[in-house]
Structures are given as structure tokens and as C-alpha cells.
Coordinates of C-alpha atoms in Angstrom, one line a residue:
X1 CA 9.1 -35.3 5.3
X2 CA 7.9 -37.5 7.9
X3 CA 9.5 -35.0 10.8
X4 CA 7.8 -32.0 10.8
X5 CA 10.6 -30.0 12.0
X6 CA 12.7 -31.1 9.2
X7 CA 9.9 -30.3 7.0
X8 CA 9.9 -26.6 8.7
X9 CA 13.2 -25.7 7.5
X10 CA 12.3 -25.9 4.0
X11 CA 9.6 -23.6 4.0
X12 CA 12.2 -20.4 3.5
X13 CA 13.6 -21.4 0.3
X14 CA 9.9 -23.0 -0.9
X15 CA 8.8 -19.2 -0.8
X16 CA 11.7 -17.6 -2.4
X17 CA 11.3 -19.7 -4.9
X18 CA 7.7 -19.0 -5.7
X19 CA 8.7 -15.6 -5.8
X20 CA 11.2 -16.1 -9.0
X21 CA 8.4 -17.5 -10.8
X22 CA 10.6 -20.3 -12.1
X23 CA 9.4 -23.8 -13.0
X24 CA 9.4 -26.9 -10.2
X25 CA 9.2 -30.2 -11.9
X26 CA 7.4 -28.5 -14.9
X27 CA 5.0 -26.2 -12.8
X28 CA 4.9 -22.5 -11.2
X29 CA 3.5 -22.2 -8.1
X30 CA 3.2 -18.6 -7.1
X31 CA 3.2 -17.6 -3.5
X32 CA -0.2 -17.9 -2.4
X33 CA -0.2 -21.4 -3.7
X34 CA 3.0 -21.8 -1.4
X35 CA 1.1 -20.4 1.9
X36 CA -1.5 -22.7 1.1
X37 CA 0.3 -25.4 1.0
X38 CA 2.2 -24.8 4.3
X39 CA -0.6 -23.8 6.1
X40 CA -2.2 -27.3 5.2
X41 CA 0.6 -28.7 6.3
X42 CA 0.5 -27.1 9.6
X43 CA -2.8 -28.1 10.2
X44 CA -2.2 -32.0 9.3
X45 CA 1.3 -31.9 10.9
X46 CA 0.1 -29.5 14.4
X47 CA -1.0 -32.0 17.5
X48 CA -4.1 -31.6 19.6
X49 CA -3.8 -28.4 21.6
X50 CA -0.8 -27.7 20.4
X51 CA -1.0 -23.7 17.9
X52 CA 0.9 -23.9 14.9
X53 CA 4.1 -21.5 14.7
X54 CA 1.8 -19.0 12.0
X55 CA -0.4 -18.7 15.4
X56 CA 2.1 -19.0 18.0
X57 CA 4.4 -17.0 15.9
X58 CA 7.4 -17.1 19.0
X59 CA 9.6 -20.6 19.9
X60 CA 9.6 -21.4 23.5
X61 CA 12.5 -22.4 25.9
X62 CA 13.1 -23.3 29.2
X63 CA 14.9 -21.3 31.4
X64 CA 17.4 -23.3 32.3
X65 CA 18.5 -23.7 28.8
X66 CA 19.5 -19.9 28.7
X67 CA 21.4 -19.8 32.2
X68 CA 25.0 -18.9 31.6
X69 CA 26.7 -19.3 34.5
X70 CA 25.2 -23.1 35.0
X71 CA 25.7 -23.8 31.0
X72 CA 23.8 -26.5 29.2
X73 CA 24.7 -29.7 27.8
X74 CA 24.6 -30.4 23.7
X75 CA 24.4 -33.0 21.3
X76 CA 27.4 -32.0 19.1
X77 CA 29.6 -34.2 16.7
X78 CA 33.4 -34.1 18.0
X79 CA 36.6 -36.2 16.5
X80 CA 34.2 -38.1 14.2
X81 CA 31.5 -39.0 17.1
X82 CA 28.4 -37.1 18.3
X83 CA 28.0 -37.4 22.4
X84 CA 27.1 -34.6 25.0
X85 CA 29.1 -31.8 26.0
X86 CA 28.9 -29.0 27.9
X87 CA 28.6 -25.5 26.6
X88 CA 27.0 -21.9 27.1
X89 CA 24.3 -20.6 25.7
X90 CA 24.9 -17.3 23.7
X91 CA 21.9 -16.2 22.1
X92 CA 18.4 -17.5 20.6
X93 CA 18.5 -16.4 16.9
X94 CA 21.9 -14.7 16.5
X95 CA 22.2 -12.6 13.2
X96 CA 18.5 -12.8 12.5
X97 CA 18.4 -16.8 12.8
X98 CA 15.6 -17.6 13.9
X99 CA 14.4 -18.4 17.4
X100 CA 14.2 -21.5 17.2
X101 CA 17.6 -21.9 17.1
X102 CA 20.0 -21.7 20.3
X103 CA 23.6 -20.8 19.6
X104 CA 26.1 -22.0 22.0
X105 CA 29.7 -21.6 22.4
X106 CA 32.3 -24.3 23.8
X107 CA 36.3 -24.0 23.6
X108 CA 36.4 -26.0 20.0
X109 CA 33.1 -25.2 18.7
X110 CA 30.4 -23.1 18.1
X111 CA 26.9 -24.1 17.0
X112 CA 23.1 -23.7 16.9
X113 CA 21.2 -26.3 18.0
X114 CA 17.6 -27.5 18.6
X115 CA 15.4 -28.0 21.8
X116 CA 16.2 -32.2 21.5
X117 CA 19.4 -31.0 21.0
X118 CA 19.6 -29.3 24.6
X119 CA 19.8 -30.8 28.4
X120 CA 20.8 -30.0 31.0
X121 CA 24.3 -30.0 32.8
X122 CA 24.7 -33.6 34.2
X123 CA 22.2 -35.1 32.1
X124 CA 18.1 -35.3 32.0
X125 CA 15.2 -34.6 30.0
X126 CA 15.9 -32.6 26.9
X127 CA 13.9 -29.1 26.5
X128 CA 12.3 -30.7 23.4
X129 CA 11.0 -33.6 25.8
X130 CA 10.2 -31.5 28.8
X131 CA 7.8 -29.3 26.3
X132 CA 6.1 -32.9 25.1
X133 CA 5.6 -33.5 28.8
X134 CA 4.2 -30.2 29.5
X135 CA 1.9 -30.0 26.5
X136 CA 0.8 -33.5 27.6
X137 CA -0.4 -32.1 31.0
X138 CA -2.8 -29.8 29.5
X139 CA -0.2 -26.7 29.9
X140 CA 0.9 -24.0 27.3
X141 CA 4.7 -22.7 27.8
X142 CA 3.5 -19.3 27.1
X143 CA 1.5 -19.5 29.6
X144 CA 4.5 -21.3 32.2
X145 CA 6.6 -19.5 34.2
X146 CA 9.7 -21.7 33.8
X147 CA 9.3 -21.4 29.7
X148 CA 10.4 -18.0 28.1
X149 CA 10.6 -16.9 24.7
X150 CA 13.6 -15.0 25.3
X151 CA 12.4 -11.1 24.9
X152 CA 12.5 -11.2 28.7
X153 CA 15.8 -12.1 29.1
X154 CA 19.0 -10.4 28.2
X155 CA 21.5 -12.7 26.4
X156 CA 24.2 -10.7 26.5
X157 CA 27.7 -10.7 27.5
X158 CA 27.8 -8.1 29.8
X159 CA 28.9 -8.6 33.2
X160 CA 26.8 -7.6 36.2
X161 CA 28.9 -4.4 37.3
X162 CA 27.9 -1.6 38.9
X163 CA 29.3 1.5 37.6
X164 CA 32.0 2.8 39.7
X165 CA 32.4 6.6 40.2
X166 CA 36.4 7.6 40.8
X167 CA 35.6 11.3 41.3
X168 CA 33.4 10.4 44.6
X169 CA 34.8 8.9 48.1
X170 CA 33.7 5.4 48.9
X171 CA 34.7 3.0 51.9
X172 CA 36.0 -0.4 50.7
X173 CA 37.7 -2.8 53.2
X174 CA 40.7 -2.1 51.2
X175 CA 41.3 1.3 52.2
X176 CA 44.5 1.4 53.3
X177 CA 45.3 2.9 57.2
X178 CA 46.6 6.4 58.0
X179 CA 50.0 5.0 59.9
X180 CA 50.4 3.5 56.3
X181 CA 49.4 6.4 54.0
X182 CA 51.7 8.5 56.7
X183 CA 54.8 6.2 56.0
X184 CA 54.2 6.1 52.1
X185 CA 53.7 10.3 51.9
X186 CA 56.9 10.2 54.5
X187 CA 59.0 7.9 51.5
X188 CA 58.0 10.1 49.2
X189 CA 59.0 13.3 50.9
X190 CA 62.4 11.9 51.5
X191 CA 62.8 10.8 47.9
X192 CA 61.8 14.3 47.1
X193 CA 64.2 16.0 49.5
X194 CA 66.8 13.8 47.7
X195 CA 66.2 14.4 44.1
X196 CA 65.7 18.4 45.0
X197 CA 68.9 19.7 43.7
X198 CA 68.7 17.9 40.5
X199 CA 65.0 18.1 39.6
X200 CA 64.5 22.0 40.8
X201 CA 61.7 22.1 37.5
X202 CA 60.4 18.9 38.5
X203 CA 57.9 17.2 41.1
X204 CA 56.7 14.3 42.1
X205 CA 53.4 12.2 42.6
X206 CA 52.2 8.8 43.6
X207 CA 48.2 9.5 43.6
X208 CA 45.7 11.5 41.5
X209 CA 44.3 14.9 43.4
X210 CA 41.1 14.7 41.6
X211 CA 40.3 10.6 42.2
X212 CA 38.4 10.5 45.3
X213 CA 37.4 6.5 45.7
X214 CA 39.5 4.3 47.0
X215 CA 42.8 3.4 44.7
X216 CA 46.5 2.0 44.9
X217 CA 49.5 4.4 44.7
X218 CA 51.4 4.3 41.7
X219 CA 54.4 1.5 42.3
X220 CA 57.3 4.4 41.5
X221 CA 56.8 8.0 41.9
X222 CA 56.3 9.7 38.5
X223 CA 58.0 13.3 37.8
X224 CA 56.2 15.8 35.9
X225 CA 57.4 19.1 35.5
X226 CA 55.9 22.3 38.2
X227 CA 54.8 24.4 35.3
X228 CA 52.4 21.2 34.1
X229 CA 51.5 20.2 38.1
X230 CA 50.3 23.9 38.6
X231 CA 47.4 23.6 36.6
X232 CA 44.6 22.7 38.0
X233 CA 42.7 19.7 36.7
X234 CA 39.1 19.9 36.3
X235 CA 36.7 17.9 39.0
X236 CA 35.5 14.5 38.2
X237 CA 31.5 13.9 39.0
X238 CA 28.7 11.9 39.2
X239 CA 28.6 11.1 35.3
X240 CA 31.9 10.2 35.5
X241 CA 31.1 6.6 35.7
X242 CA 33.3 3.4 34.3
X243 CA 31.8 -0.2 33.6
X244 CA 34.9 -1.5 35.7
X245 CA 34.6 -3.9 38.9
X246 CA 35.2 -2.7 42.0
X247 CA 38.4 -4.9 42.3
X248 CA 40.1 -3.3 39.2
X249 CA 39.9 0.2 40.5
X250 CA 41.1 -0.3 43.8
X251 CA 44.1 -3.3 43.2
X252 CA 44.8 -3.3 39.2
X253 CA 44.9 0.4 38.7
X254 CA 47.1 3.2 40.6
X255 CA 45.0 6.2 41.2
X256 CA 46.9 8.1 38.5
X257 CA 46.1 5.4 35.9
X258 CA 42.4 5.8 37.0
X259 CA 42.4 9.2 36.7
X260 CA 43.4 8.7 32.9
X261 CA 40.9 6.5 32.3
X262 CA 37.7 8.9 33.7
X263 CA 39.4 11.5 30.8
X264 CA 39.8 9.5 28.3
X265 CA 36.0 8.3 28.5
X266 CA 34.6 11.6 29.5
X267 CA 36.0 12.2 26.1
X268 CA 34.9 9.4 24.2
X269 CA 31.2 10.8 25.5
X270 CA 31.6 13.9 24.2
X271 CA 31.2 14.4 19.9
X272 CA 33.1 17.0 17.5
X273 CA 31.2 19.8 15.2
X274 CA 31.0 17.0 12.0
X275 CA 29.5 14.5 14.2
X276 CA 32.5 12.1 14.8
X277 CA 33.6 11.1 18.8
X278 CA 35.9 12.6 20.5
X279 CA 39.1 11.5 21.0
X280 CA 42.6 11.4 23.8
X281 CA 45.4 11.7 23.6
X282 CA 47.4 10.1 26.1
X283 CA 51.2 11.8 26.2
X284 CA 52.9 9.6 29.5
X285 CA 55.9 8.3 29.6
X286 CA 57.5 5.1 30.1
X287 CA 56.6 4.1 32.9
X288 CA 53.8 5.5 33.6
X289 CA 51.9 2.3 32.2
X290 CA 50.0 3.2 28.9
X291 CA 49.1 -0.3 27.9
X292 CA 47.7 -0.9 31.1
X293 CA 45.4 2.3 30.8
X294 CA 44.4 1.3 27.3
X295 CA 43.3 -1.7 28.2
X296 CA 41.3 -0.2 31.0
X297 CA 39.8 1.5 28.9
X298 CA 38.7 -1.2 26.8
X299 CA 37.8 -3.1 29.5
X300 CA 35.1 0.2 30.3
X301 CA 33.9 0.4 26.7
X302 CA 33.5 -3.6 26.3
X303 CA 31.2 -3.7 29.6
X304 CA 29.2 -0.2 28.2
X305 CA 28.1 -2.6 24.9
X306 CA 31.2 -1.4 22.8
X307 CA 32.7 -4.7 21.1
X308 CA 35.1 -4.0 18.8
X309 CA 38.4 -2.3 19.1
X310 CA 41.4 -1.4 16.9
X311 CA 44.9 -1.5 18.8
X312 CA 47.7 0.1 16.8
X313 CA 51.1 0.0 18.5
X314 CA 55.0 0.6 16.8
X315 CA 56.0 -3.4 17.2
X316 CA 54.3 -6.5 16.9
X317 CA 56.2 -7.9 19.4
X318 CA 53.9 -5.6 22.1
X319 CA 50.7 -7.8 21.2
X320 CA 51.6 -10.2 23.8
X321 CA 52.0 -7.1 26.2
X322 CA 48.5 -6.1 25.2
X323 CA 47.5 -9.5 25.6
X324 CA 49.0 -10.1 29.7
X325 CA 47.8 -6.5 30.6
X326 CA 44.3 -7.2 29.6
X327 CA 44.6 -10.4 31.3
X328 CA 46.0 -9.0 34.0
X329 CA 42.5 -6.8 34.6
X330 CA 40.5 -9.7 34.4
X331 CA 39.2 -8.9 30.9
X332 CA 37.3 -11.3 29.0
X333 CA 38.1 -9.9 25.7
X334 CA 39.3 -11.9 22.8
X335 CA 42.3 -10.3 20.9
X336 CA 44.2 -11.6 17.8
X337 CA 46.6 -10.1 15.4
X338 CA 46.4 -8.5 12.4
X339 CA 49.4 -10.2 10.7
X340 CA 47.1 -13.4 10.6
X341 CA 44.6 -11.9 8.3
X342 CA 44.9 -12.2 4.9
X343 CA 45.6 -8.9 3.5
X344 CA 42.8 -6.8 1.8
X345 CA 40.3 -9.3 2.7
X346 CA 36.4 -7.8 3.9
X347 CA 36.3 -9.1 7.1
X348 CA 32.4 -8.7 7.6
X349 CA 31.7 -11.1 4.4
X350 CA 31.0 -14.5 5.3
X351 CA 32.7 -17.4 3.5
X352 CA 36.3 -15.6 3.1
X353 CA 39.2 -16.7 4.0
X354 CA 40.0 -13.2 6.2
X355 CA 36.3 -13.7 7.4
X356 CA 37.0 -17.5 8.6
X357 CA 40.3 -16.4 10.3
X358 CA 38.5 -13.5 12.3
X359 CA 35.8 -16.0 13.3
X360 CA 38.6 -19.2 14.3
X361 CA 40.1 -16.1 16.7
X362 CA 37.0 -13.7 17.6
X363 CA 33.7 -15.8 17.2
X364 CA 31.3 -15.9 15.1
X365 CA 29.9 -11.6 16.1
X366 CA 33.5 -10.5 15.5
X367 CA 34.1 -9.0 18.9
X368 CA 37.1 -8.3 20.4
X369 CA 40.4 -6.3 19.7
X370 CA 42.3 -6.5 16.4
X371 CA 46.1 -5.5 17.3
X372 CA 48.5 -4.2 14.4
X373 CA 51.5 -2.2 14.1
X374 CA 51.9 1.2 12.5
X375 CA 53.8 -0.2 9.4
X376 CA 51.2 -2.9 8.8
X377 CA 48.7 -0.1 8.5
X378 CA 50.6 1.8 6.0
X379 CA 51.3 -1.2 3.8
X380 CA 48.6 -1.8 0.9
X381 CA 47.0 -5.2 -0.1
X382 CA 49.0 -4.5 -3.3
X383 CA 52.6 -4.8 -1.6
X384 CA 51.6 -7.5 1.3
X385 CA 51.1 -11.1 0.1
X386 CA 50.3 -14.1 2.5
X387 CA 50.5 -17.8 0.7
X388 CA 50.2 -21.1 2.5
X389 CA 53.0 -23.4 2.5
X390 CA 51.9 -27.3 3.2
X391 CA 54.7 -29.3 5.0
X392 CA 53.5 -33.2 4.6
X393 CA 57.7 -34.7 5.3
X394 CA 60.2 -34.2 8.0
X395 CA 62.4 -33.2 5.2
X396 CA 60.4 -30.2 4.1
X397 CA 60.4 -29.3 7.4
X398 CA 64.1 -29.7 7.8
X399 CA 64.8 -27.6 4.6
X400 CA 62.7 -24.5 5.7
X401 CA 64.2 -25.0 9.5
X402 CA 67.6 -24.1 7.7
X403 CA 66.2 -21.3 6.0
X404 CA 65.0 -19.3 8.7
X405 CA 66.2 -17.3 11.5
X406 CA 65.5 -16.3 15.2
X407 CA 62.6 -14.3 13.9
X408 CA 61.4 -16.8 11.5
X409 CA 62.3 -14.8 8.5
X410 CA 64.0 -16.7 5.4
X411 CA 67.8 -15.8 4.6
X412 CA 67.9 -17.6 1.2
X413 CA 65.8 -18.6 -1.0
X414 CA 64.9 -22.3 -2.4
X415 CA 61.8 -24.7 -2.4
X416 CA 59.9 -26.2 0.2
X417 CA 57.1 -27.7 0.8
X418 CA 53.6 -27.2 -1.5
X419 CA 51.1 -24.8 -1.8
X420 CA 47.0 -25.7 -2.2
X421 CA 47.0 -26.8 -5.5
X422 CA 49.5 -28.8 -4.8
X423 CA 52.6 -27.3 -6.7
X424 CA 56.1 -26.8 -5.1
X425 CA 55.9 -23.4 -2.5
X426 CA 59.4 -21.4 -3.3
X427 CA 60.7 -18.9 -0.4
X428 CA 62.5 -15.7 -1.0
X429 CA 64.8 -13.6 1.0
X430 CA 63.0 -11.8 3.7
X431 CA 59.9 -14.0 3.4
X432 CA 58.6 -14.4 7.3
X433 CA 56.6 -16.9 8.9
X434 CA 53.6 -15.2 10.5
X435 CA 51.3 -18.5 11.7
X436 CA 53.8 -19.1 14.5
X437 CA 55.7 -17.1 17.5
X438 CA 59.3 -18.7 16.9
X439 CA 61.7 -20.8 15.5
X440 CA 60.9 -23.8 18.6
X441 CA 57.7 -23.5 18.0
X442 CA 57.7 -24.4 14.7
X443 CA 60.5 -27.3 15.4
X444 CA 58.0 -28.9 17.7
X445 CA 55.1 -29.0 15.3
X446 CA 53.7 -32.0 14.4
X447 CA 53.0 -32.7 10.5
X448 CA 51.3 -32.3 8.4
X449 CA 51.6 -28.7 8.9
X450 CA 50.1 -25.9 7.3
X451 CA 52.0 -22.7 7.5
X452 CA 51.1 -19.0 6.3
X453 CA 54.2 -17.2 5.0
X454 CA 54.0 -13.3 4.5
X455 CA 55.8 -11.6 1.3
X456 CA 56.2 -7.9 1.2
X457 CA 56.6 -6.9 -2.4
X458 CA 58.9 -3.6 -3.4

């Protein structure tokens, strides 16, 4: 190889090879042969001044190259051409790559890439170049203070928040005034006052007695009944601390929904006899607003380094619920259905078909939150089938239009369309489209079109 950096990436499989002791164009090198032969390299291939990697042993980047919020510039092929495009940087050496690598993440692609690979936003010098130019100066990056190797720097995607502490009073310029605290307690005695000859067992409350910070009251009043309001919650405290911004506490959350949330992960802290964490359970009405708690609480456990979550609800219609309240916090958490999975799939083994859909939703680390419904989690890889269905004509689509209803689930059977290999997909009763949300949705897709139909076998 004339590039030496090309020539570099060799060098893994040249010494698992030696190690098998099989022949290479009639010979067996053995593994001291190997090193000696790479180390010669490195010394014909290394430029003046310049350590080779077995005595520099780290890769070096600029800083810039690592900056998140300012993003970086790649050389990436899209739509059959390779230009520059802007993405963020993610990691250096993710899932023991090595460090010479850069992973970066745009909206249609993810990728590693190379320092000549790398500039930055708006154009320039890439970092390959810029560490010719400061090599050629007499410099060392090691030895630079705008060139890192990375163990100094957290590439992570963790917000900056500061923890926030419910159970202790703070000033924010949020806080509302005392004529209108007055009004809202005066509402609510009224309402009260009202409601007292039909609810003589019940009370009710608009904010938390044991949330000191500053919080919103709930938007309706919630009833609970005297016998549960008389006991006395305990205190919340210093350790009582949630990886939520200030904003969500105070606007997004009611003081009663906040006061869940410090609970639920005061028990998620704690751990049972056998060694497993605690749990919560959370028995509010409707309401009271469970899904926006939840995702709270996701939104806590995703900031404290916690990337991977299970949501099980009783429809799947409520994933798009899910979806808007998590939104609605300002969470930057990736969620997808279960449904789209195919069934009894590992999802942590690379190359799959389960393991490429979890990465096309959730990235290449699988973080984020995997929603399903109680009667998908009961059902067995046995009884659940999911088979593509290829529609290449307008009259395929037209014949499995006729077949479906509102909820994109087949009424008769018949053929349509093909399968991978090519031969003729048949549909049976109850058969349901699970790649798309409706029946217009699928009406206003463009062809060729690939569908995923679910069968649930007796």
C-alpha cells in the first residue's frame, strides 16, 4: 500500500491471522514475524519527527472537531455523490473502535470518519491537514493545547443540568405573586364549598405539601379521599435530586406531578434483599397525568446516564401519547415501537434484521425507549409472524387498498404483491399492516413500496 493509513487498517486481521497458524501464499508466518514486519513498516512509512502509533500509542484531534454544539463538517457519500455536510460528533472510538476513528451522527446517516475526513463548519483546513501543518512547524499535538486525545473530554450526551432539589425553596422569576396564589386558593375554596355535600369523604388539592421549589398548580383540582390526605407524607431532602432543567419543574410539571417523580426515583435509588432495584407503583387516576410523569421520569433517568427504557402501556394507539408528552418536556429521547421489530429477534446482535430496525429508529448504541402493549408482551415468537410484502404496480396497491380497513387490518384474504424471493405474498383475514399509521398513509405512498404485514397465528 502506498498510503500508509490504508496500510494501517490491515494490520488487525494480519495478526489474527498469524495466530491461526494457517498458510499465506504457501508460508506461516507466526506472530513475531507479523510485529516485525509492521514495526519495519512503521519505521520506513513514519516521517521525520513524527512517533509512530506503537510509541505514540493515542490518535490526536483538534478540539474543534469534538464541539457539539458548533458540529463539524464531513466528507460523506449522499444520493450517489460524496460532498460536505454538516454533522455532530458523537464519540472517538465507539464500541471499542479505535481512536482514530470519529463517529458522527447527521439526520440520514451515521458514520466514522477520518481526520481528512473532518473540517470545520463553513469550510477550511481539514484536521488531517492542520496536524501536517503543525508537525511541519516543529510542534507535537500532544504537546498543543488545541489538540486532545479525547480522555479529557466527555463525549457524552448529557445535557449541562444542574440537579434540581423539589423538597427545598428556591426563588425563580417565575414564582407566581401572593394576590394570585390568594385568588387560585380562593377558586378552590369555593369549588370546595360547592362539591361539599356530595364529596363529604372526599378533598381536594391543586399543589403538593411536601414540594417546596417553585412549581405550577395542577390545571384541575384532583379529589382524593380524607382517610388517604390524612396521612402524612414523608419530607423530601437534599438527596432528593432530579437531572431535570429548571424550566420543566416549574412550567411542564404541576407540583403534584413533581412530587411523584421525587418518589418514584427515591425508589429507583433504593435496592431489594436479592439485589434487584426498587420499584413504584403509581395508582392515579385519569387525569391526574401518568404519561406525563413517566416520561418525567425518563427524562431524570436519561440525564443520570440511564439510556434504555421499556414502556409497556394497554394500547398501541397511546405510543403517539408517549411520544407528544416526551416532546412536550423537551426530551431528546428517541422512541419507537415494538410492533416494528421482528419478533423473537436478539436485538443486541449486529447484522439482524431486529438489530438493523432498532438501529434505523435508535442509533447505532440502542438508546432510547422501546414502547409495546401488554398483549404484545404476552404473545410468543411462535404465534407472531411479520413477512414483507413488495408492492412494485399501482394495481397491487389497489388490490390490498380494497382489502383493508380503517385500521389497516385485511377483511379477506387473496394475493398481492411479492415477498423477497420474489414469489406471490398471500393475505389472510386479520392480517394488519404494522409499517404504517393508516389507511391515507399508505394511499399516498409512493412505489415501489415495501410493507411489513403482522400475522398472529392461533
Amino acid at each position: 500500500q502506498t498510503d500508509a493509513e490504508k496500510a494501517r487498517r490491515f494490520f488487525p486481521m494480519l495478526r489474527k491471522w498469524a495466530e491461526t497458524g494457517k498458510e499465506y501464499r504457501g508460508e506461516v508466518y507466526s506472530s513475531a514475524e507479523v510485529e516485525e514486519a509492521i514495526a519495519a513498516f512503521e519505521r520506513s512509512a513514519a516521517p521525520r519527527n513524527v512517533p509512530s502509533p506503537q510509541q505514540q500509542k493515542t490518535e490526536w484531534w483538534p478540539r474543534w472537531a469534538l464541539n457539539k454544539a458548533r458540529g463539524v463538517e464531513v466528507l460523506a457519500p449522499l444520493k450517489g455523490k460524496t460532498g460536505w455536510t454538516q454533522a455532530t460528533p458523537i464519540a472517538l472510538g465507539y464500541s471499542g473502535q479505535k481512536k482514530c476513528f470519529l463517529f458522527v451522527r447527521a439526520e440520514s446517516f451515521e458514520m466514522d470518519c477520518r481526520r481528512s475526513e473532518v473540517r470545520p463548519v463553513g469550510g477550511g483546513r481539514t484536521a488531517q491537514q492542520q496536524m501536517e501543518d503543525l508537525i511541519s512547524r516543529g510542534h507535537r499535538p500532544e504537546n498543543h493545547q488545541d489538540w486532545t486525545d479525547g480522555s479529557d473530554i466527555t463525549m457524552s450526551d448529557e445535557c449541562d443540568i444542574e440537579f434540581i432539589r423539589p423538597g427545598l425553596p428556591s426563588r425563580s422569576k417565575h414564582q407566581p405573586d401572593a394576590a394570585q396564589a390568594s385568588g387560585s386558593a380562593s377558586v378552590d375554596a369555593d369549588l370546595a364549598h360547592a362539591l361539599e355535600d356530595e364529596c363529604e369523604r372526599m378533598t381536594l388539592l391543586r399543589r403538593s405539601t411536601v414540594v417546596k421549589s417553585i412549581t405550577c398548580d395542577h390545571p384541575d383540582p384532583l379529589s382524593e379521599p380524607r382517610a388517604a390526605a390524612s396521612i402524612h407524607l414523608p419530607q423530601l431532602n437534599e438527596s432528593d435530586a432530579l437531572a431535570l432543567p429548571a424550566a420543566v419543574a416549574e412550567e411542564r410539571l404541576s407540583s403534584l406531578q413533581l412530587e411523584t417523580v421525587c418518589f418514584a426515583a427515591r425508589r429507583f435509588r433504593n435496592k431489594l434483599p436479592d439485589g434487584r432495584t426498587a420499584g413504584y407503583v403509581l395508582g392515579d387516576g385519569t387525569g391526574c397525568g401518568k404519561g406525563r410523569v413517566i416520561s418525567a421520569l425518563l427524562y431524570h433517568m436519561w440525564n443520570s446516564g440511564h439510556r434504555r427504557s421499556i414502556w409497556v402501556s394497554a394500547t398501541s394507539d397511546l405510543y403517539y401519547d408517549a411520544c407528544r408528552d416526551l416532546k412536550d418536556l423537551g426530551a431528546d429521547i428517541p422512541c419507537m415501537p415494538m410492533r416494528k421489530l421482528p419478533p423473537s429477534g436478539p436485538l443486541d446482535k449486529k447484522g439482524t434484521s431486529a438489530n438493523k430496525e432498532l438501529v434505523r429508529h435508535l442509533g447505532v448504541e440502542g438508546d432510547g425507549v422501546i414502547f409495546l402493549t401488554y398483549s404484545l408482551l404476552v404473545q410468543t415468537g411462535q404465534r407472531r409472524q411479520v413477512y414483507p410484502c413488495i408492492l412494485s404496480s399501482q394495481e397491487a396497491k389497489d388490490k390490498l387498498v380494497e382489502k383493508l380497513d380503517e385500521k389497516l387490518r385485511c377483511t379477506e384474504p387473496g394475493a398481492c404483491g411479492v415477498d423477497g424471493s420474489g414469489g406471490q405474498v398471500k393475505v389472510r383475514v386479520g392480517d394488519r399492516v404494522v409499517s404504517l399509521k393508516n389507511l391515507k398513509e399508505l394511499q399516498a405512498a409512493e412505489l415501489p413500496l415495501t410493507l411489513s404485514i403482522e400475522r398472529v397465528r392461533e
